[in-house]
Coordinates of C-alpha atoms and ligand atoms in Angstrom, one line a residue:
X128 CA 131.7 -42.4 -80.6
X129 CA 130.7 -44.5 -77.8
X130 CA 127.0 -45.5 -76.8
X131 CA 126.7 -43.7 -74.2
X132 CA 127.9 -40.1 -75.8
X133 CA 125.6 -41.1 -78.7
X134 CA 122.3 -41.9 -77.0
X135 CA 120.9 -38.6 -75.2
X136 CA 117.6 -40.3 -74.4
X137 CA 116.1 -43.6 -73.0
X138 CA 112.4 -44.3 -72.2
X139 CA 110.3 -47.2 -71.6
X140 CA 107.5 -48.7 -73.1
X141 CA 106.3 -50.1 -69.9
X142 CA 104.1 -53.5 -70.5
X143 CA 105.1 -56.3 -68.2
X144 CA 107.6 -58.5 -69.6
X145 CA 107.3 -57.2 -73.5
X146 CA 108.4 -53.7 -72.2
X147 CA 111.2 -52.1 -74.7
X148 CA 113.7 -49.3 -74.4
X149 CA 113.5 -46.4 -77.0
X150 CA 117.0 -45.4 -77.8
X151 CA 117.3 -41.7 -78.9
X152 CA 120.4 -40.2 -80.1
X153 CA 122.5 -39.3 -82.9
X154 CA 124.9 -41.9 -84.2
X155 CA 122.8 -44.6 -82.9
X156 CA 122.3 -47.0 -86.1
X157 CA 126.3 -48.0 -85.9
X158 CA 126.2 -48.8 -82.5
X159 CA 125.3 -52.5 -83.0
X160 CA 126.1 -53.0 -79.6
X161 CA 122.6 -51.7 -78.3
X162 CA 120.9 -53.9 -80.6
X163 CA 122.8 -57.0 -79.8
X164 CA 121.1 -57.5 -76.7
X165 CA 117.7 -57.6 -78.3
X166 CA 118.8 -60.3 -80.5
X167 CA 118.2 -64.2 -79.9
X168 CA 120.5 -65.1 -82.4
X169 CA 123.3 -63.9 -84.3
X170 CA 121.0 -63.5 -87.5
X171 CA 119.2 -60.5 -88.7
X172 CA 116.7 -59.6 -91.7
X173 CA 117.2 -56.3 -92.1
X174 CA 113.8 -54.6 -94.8
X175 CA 114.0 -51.4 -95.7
X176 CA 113.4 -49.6 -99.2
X177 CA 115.2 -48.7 -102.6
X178 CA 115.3 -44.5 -101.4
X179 CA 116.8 -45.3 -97.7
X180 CA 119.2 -48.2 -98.7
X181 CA 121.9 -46.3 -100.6
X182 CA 121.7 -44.0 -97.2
X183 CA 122.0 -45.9 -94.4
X184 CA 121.8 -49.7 -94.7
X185 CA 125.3 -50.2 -95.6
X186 CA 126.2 -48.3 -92.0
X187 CA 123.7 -50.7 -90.3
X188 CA 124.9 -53.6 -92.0
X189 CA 128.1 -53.5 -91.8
X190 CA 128.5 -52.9 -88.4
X191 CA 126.6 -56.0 -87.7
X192 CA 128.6 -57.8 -89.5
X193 CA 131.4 -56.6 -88.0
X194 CA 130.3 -58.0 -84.8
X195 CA 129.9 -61.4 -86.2
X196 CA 125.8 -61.0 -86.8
X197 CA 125.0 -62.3 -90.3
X198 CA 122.3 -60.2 -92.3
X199 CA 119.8 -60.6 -95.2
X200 CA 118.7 -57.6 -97.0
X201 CA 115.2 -57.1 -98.1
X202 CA 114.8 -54.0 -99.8
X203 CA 111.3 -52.6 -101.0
X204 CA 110.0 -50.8 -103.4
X205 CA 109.3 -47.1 -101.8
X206 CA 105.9 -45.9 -101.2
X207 CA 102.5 -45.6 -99.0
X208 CA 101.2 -47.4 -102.6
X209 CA 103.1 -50.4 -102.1
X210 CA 102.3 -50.6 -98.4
X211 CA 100.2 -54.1 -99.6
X212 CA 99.7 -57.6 -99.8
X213 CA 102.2 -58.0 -103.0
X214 CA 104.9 -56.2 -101.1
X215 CA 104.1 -58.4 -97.8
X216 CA 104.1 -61.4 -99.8
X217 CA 107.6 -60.0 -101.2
X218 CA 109.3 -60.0 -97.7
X219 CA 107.4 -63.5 -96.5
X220 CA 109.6 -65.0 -100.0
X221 CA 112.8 -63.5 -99.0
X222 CA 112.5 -64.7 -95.4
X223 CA 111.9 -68.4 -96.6
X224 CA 114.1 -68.1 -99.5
X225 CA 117.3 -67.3 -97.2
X226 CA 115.3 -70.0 -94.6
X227 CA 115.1 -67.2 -92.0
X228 CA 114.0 -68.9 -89.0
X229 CA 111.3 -68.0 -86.1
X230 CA 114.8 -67.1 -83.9
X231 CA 115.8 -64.3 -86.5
X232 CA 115.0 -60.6 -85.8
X233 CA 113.7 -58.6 -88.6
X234 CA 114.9 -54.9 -88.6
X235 CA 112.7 -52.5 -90.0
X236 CA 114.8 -49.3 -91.4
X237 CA 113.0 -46.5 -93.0
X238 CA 109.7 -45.2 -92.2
X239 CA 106.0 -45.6 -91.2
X240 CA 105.8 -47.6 -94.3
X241 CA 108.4 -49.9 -94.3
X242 CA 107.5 -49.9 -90.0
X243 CA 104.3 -51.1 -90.7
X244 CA 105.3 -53.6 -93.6
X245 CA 107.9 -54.9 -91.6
X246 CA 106.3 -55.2 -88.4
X247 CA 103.3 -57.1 -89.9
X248 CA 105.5 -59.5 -91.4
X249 CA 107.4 -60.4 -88.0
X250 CA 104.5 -60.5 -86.3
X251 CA 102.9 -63.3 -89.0
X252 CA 106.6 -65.1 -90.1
X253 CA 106.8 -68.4 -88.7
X254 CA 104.0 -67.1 -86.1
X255 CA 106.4 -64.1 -84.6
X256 CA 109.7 -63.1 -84.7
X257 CA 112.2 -60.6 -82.7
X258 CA 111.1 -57.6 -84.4
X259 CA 113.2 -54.1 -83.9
X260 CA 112.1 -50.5 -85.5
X261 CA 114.8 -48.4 -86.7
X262 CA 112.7 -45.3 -87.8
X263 CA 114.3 -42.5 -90.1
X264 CA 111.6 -40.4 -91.0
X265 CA 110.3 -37.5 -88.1
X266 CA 107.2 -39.6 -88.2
X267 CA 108.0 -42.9 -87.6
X268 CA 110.2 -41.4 -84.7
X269 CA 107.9 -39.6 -82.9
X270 CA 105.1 -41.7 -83.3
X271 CA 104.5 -44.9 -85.4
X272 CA 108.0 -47.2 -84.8
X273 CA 106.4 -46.6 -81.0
X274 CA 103.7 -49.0 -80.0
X275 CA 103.2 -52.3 -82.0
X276 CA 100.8 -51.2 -84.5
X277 CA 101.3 -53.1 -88.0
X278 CA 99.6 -53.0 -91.0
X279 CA 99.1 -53.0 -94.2
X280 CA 96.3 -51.0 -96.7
X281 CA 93.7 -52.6 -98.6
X282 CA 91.6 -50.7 -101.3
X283 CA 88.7 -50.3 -99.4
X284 CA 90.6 -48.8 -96.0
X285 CA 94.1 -48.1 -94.7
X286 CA 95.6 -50.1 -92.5
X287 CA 92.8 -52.4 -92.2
X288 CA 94.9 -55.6 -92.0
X289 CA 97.7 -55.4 -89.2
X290 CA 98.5 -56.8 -86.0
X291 CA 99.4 -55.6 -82.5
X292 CA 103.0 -56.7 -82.6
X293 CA 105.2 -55.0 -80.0
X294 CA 109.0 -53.9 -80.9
X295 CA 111.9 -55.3 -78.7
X296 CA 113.9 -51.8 -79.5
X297 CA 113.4 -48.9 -80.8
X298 CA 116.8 -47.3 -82.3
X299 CA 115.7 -43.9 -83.0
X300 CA 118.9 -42.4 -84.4
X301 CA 118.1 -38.6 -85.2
X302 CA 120.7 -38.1 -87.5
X303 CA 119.1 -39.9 -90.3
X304 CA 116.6 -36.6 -89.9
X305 CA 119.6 -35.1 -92.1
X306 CA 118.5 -36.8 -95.4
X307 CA 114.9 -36.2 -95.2
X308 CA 113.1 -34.4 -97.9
X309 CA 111.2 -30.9 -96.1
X310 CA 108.2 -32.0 -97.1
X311 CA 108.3 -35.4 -95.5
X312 CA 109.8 -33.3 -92.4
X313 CA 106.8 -31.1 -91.7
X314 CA 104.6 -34.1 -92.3
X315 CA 106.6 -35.5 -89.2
X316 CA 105.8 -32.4 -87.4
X317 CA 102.1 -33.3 -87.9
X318 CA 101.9 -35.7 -85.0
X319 CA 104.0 -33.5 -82.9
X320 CA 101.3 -31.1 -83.0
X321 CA 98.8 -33.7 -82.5
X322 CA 100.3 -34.6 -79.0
X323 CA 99.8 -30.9 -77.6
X324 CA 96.5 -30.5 -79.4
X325 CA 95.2 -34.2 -77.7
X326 CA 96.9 -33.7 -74.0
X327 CA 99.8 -31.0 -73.4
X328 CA 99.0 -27.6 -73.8
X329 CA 102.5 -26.2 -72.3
X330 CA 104.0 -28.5 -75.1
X331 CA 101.8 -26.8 -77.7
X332 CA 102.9 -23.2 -76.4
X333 CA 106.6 -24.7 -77.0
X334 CA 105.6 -25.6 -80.9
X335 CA 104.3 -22.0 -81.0
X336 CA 107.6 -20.6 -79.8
X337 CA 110.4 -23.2 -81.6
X338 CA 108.3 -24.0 -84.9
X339 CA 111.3 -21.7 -86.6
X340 CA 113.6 -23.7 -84.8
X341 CA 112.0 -27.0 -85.5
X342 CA 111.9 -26.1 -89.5
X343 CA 115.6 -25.3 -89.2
X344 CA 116.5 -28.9 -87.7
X345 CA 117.7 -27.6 -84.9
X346 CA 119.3 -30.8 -83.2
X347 CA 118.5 -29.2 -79.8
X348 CA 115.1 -28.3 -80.7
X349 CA 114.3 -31.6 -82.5
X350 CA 115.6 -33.4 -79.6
X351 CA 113.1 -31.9 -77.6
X352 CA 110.3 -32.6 -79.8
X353 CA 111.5 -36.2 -80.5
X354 CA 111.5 -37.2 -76.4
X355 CA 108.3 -35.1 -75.1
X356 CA 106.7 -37.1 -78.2
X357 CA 107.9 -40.7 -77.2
X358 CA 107.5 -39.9 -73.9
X359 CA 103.8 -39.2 -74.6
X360 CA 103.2 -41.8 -77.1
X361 CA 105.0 -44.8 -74.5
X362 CA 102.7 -43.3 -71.6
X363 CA 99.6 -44.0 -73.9
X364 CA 100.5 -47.3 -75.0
X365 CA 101.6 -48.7 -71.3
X366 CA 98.5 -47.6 -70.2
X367 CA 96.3 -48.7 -73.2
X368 CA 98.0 -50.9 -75.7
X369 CA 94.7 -52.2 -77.7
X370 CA 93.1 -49.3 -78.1
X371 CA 89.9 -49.8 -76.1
X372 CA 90.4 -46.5 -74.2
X373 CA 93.1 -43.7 -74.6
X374 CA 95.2 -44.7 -77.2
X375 CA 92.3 -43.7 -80.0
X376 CA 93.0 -40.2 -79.0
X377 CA 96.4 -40.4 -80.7
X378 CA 93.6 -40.8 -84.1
X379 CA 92.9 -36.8 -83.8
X380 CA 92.3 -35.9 -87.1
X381 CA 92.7 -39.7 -88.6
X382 CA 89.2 -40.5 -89.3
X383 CA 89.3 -37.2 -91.5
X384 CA 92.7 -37.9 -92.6
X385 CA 92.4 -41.4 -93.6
X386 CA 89.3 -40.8 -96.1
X387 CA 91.8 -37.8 -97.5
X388 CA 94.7 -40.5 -98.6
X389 CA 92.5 -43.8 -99.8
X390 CA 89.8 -40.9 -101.2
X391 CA 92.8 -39.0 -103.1
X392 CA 94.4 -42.7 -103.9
X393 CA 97.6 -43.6 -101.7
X394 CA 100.4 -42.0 -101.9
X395 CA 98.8 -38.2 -103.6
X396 CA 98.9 -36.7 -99.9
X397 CA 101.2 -37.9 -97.3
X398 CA 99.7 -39.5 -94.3
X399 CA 101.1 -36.5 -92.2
X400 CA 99.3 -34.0 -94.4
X401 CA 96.2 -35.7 -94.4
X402 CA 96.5 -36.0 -90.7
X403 CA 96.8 -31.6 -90.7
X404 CA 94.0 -30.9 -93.0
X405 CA 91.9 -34.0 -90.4
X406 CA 93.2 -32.2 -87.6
X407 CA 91.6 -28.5 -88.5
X408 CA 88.7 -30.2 -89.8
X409 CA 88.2 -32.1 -86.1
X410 CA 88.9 -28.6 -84.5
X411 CA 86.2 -26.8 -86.9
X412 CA 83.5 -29.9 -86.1
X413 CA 84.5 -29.2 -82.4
X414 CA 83.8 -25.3 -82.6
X415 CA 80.8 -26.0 -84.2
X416 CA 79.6 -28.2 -81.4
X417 CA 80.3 -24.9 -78.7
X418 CA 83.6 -26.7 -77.7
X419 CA 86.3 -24.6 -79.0
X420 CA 86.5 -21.0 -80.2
X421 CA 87.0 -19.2 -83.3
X422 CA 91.0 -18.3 -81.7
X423 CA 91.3 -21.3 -81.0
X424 CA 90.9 -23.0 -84.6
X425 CA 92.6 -20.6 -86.3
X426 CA 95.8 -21.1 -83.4
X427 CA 95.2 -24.7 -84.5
X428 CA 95.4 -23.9 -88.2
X429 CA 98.4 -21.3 -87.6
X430 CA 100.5 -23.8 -86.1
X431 CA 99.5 -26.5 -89.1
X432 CA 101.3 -23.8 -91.5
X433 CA 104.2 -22.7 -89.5
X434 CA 105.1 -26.4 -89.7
X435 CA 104.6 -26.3 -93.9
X436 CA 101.5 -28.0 -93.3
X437 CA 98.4 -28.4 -95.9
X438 CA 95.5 -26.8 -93.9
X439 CA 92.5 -27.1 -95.8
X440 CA 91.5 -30.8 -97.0
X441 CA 90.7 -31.1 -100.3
X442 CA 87.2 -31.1 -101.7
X443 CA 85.6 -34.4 -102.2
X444 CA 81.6 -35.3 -101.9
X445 CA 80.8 -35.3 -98.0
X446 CA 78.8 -38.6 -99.2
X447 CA 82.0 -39.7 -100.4
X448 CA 83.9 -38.1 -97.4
X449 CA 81.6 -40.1 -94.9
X450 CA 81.9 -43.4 -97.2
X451 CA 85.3 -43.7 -96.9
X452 CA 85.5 -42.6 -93.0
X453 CA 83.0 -45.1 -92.3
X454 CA 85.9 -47.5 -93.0
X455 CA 87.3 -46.9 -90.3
X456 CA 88.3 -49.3 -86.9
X457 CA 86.8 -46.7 -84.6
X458 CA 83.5 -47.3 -85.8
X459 CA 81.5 -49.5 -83.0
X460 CA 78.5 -51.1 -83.7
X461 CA 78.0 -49.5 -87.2
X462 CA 78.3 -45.5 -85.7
X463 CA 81.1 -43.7 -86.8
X464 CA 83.3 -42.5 -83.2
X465 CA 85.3 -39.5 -84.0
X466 CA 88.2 -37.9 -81.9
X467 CA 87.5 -34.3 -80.8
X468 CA 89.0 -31.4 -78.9
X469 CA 87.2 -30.3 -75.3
X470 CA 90.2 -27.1 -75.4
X471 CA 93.7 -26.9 -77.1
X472 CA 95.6 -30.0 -74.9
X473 CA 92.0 -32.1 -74.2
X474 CA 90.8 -35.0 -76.5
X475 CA 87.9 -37.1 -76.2
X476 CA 86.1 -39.7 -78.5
X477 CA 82.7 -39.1 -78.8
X478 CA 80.1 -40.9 -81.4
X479 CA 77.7 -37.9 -79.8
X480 CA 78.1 -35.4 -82.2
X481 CA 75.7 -34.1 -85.1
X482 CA 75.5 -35.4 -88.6
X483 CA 74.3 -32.0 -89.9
X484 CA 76.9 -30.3 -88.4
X485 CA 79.8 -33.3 -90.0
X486 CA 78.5 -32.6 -93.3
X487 CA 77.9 -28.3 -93.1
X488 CA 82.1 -28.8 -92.4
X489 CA 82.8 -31.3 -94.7
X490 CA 80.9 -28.9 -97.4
X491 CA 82.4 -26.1 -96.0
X492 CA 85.8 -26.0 -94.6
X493 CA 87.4 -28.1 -97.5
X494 CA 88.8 -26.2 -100.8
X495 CA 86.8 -24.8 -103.1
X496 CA 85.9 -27.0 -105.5
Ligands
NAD602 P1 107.3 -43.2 -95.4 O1 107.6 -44.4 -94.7 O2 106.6 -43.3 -96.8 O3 108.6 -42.3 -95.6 C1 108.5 -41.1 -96.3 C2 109.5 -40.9 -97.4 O4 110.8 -40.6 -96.9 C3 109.7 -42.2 -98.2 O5 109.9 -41.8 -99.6 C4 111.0 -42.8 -97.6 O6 111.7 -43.6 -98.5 C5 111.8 -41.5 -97.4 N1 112.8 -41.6 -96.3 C6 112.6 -42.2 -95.1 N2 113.7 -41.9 -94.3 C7 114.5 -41.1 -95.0 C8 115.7 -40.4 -94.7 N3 116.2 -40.5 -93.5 N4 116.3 -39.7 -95.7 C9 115.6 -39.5 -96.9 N5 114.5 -40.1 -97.2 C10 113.9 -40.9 -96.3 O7 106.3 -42.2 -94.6 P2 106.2 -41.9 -93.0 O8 105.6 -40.5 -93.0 O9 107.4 -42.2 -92.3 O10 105.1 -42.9 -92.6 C11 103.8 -42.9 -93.0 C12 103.2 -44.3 -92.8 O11 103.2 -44.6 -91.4 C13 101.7 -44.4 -93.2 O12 101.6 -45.6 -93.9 C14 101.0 -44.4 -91.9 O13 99.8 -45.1 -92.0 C15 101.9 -45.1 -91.0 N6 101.7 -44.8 -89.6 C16 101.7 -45.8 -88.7 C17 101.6 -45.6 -87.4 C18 101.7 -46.7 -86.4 O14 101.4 -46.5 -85.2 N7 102.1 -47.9 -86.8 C19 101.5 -44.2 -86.9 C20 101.5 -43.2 -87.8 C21 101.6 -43.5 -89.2
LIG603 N1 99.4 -43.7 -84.4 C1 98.3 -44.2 -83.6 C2 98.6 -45.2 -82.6 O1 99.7 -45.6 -82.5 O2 97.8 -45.6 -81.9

């Protein structure tokens, strides 16, 4: 298959001269010859993990190589638990080890995790190197291979130690979608449902009608999902890359979500869930404040579970609840900034909201305990 027939997609991340093409299609990760152009030499560090390895790095590697690019392999150990300084360091070693130099691209293959990982260590190796996402999970397609933002967990918060470190491509190559477990799908469809829910209502009427569709991996179907989500994730980012305006919106139901995953320990929920149960829990906060309706939470929560999605977070202390979400980078000036919804396809941060009402949901819409 050529690149053309393969790729049925290509969008822009528009920001002056580090603007980058996202490369949907199916087919895409042995078509060296769109990544070629990205490279500034004919070397490439290629990290991914010990689940997606056996799957797809061979394809990816050889292919390279068959161009003439030479590769180093740096594969991880898989898991949001080893998204860390030990695992960083890891990668750092390899690089020197094989004396990678600042010209070499490093290839991240694999998910948010290894995304994040690998995107934090180009952005710090040798002070920055070319740096391309390959994402294979629904998530880090539609969402976190888009954008620049790297990091890594500490104990005390997630993702608290990153950069802003801008991809030159992003290969998005759908048919990797075929390996990847149903739960991990749905937690994909997560932040598809957040981009209707923060600013496209038509799109969330479209989740409504092709969620069966979408659960079914239908390639036309997931097409549509994949581009309306880039297309709404690049728009966000060209217009707001640092996060001092817009871009927080695409944290609806982080804050929430966030205290779920370090609160239950790494790893116990998947971001993606978290993200659901954060999401209803933002929508319940924002009826409570006279913004939405009753029908409008429970269409929130409905589409949550058509997509396989945990609805209900679980049941921690709302001391310990507001602990943990008070690590988090929204907070400005010591007050705790949350995202919430004005209607179904309108988002807004706000710091303006009551404490009593925070903790009557935090007591009260989480499981029973
Ligand atoms: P993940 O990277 O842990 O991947 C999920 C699981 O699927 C892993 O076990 C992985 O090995 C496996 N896998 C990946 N691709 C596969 C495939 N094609 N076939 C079979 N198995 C496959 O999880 P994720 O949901 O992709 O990412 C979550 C992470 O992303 C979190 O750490 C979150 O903080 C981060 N994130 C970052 C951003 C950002 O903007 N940088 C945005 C959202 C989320
Ligand atoms: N996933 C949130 C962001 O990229 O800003």
């Amino acid at each position: 298959m050529n690149a053309a027939a393969a790729t049925v997609a290509s969008l822009t991340v528009s920001l002056g001269e580090r603007s980058y093409p996202i490369r949907i299609g199916a087919g895409l990760l042995t078509q060296p010859k769109l990544i070629v152009p990205h490279l500034t030499q004919e070397r490439v560090a290629v990290v991914t993990n010990d689940t997606i390895a056996p799957l797809y790095l061979a394809a990816l590697v050889d292919s390279l190589k068959r161009i003439g690019v030479r590769t180093l392999e740096i594969v991880l150990p898989d898991g949001e638990q080893y998204k860390n300084w030990q695992t960083l360091n890891h990668v750092f070693d390899a690089l020197l080890e094989a004396r990678c130099e600042r010209g070499t691209a490093l290839i991240a293959l694999g998910g948010g995790v290894v995304g994040d990982i690998g995107g934090f260590a180009a952005a710090v190796y040798q002070r920055g190197m070319p740096f391309i996402q390959v994402p294979t999970t629904l998530l880090a397609l539609v969402d976190s291979s888009v954008g620049g933002k790297t990091a890594i967990n500490h104990p005390l918060g997630k993702n608290m130690i990153g950069a802003f470190y801008q991809p030159r491509l992003v290969l998005a190559d759908i048919a990797t979608l075929d390996t990847l477990p149903e739960r991990e799908y749905s937690a994909g469809l997560a932040e598809i449902v957040k981009y209707g829910l923060i600013r496209d209502a038509p799109f969330l009427d479209w989740l409504e009608a092709n969620m069966a569709r979408l659960r079914s991996r239908d390639r036309g179907a997931i097409i549509h999902a994949v581009v309306q989500s880039c297309q709404h994730k690049a728009e966000i980012v060209g217009a707001d890359e640092r996060e001092s305006g817009e871009r927080a919106l695409l944290n609806l139901g982080h804050t929430f979500g966030h205290a779920i995953e370090s609160g239950l320990g790494y790893g116990t929920w998947l971001h993606g869930e978290a993200v659901a149960a954060g999401m209803v829990l933002a929508a319940e906060l924002s009826a409570r404040m006279g913004l939405l309706s009753s029908t409008e939470v429970e269409r929130t929560r409905r589409l949550l579970q058509a997509a396989g999605l945990p609805t209900v977070a679980p049941r921690l202390a709302p001391e310990r609840y507001l602990e943990l979400m008070g690590h988090d980078k929204k907070v400005l000036a010591g007050r705790l900034r949350l995202v919430l919804l004005r209607r179904l396809g309108e988002a807004y941060v706000s710091a303006d909201f009551s404490h009593e009402k925070l903790v009557e949901v935090l007591e009260t819409c989480v499981a029973d305990g």
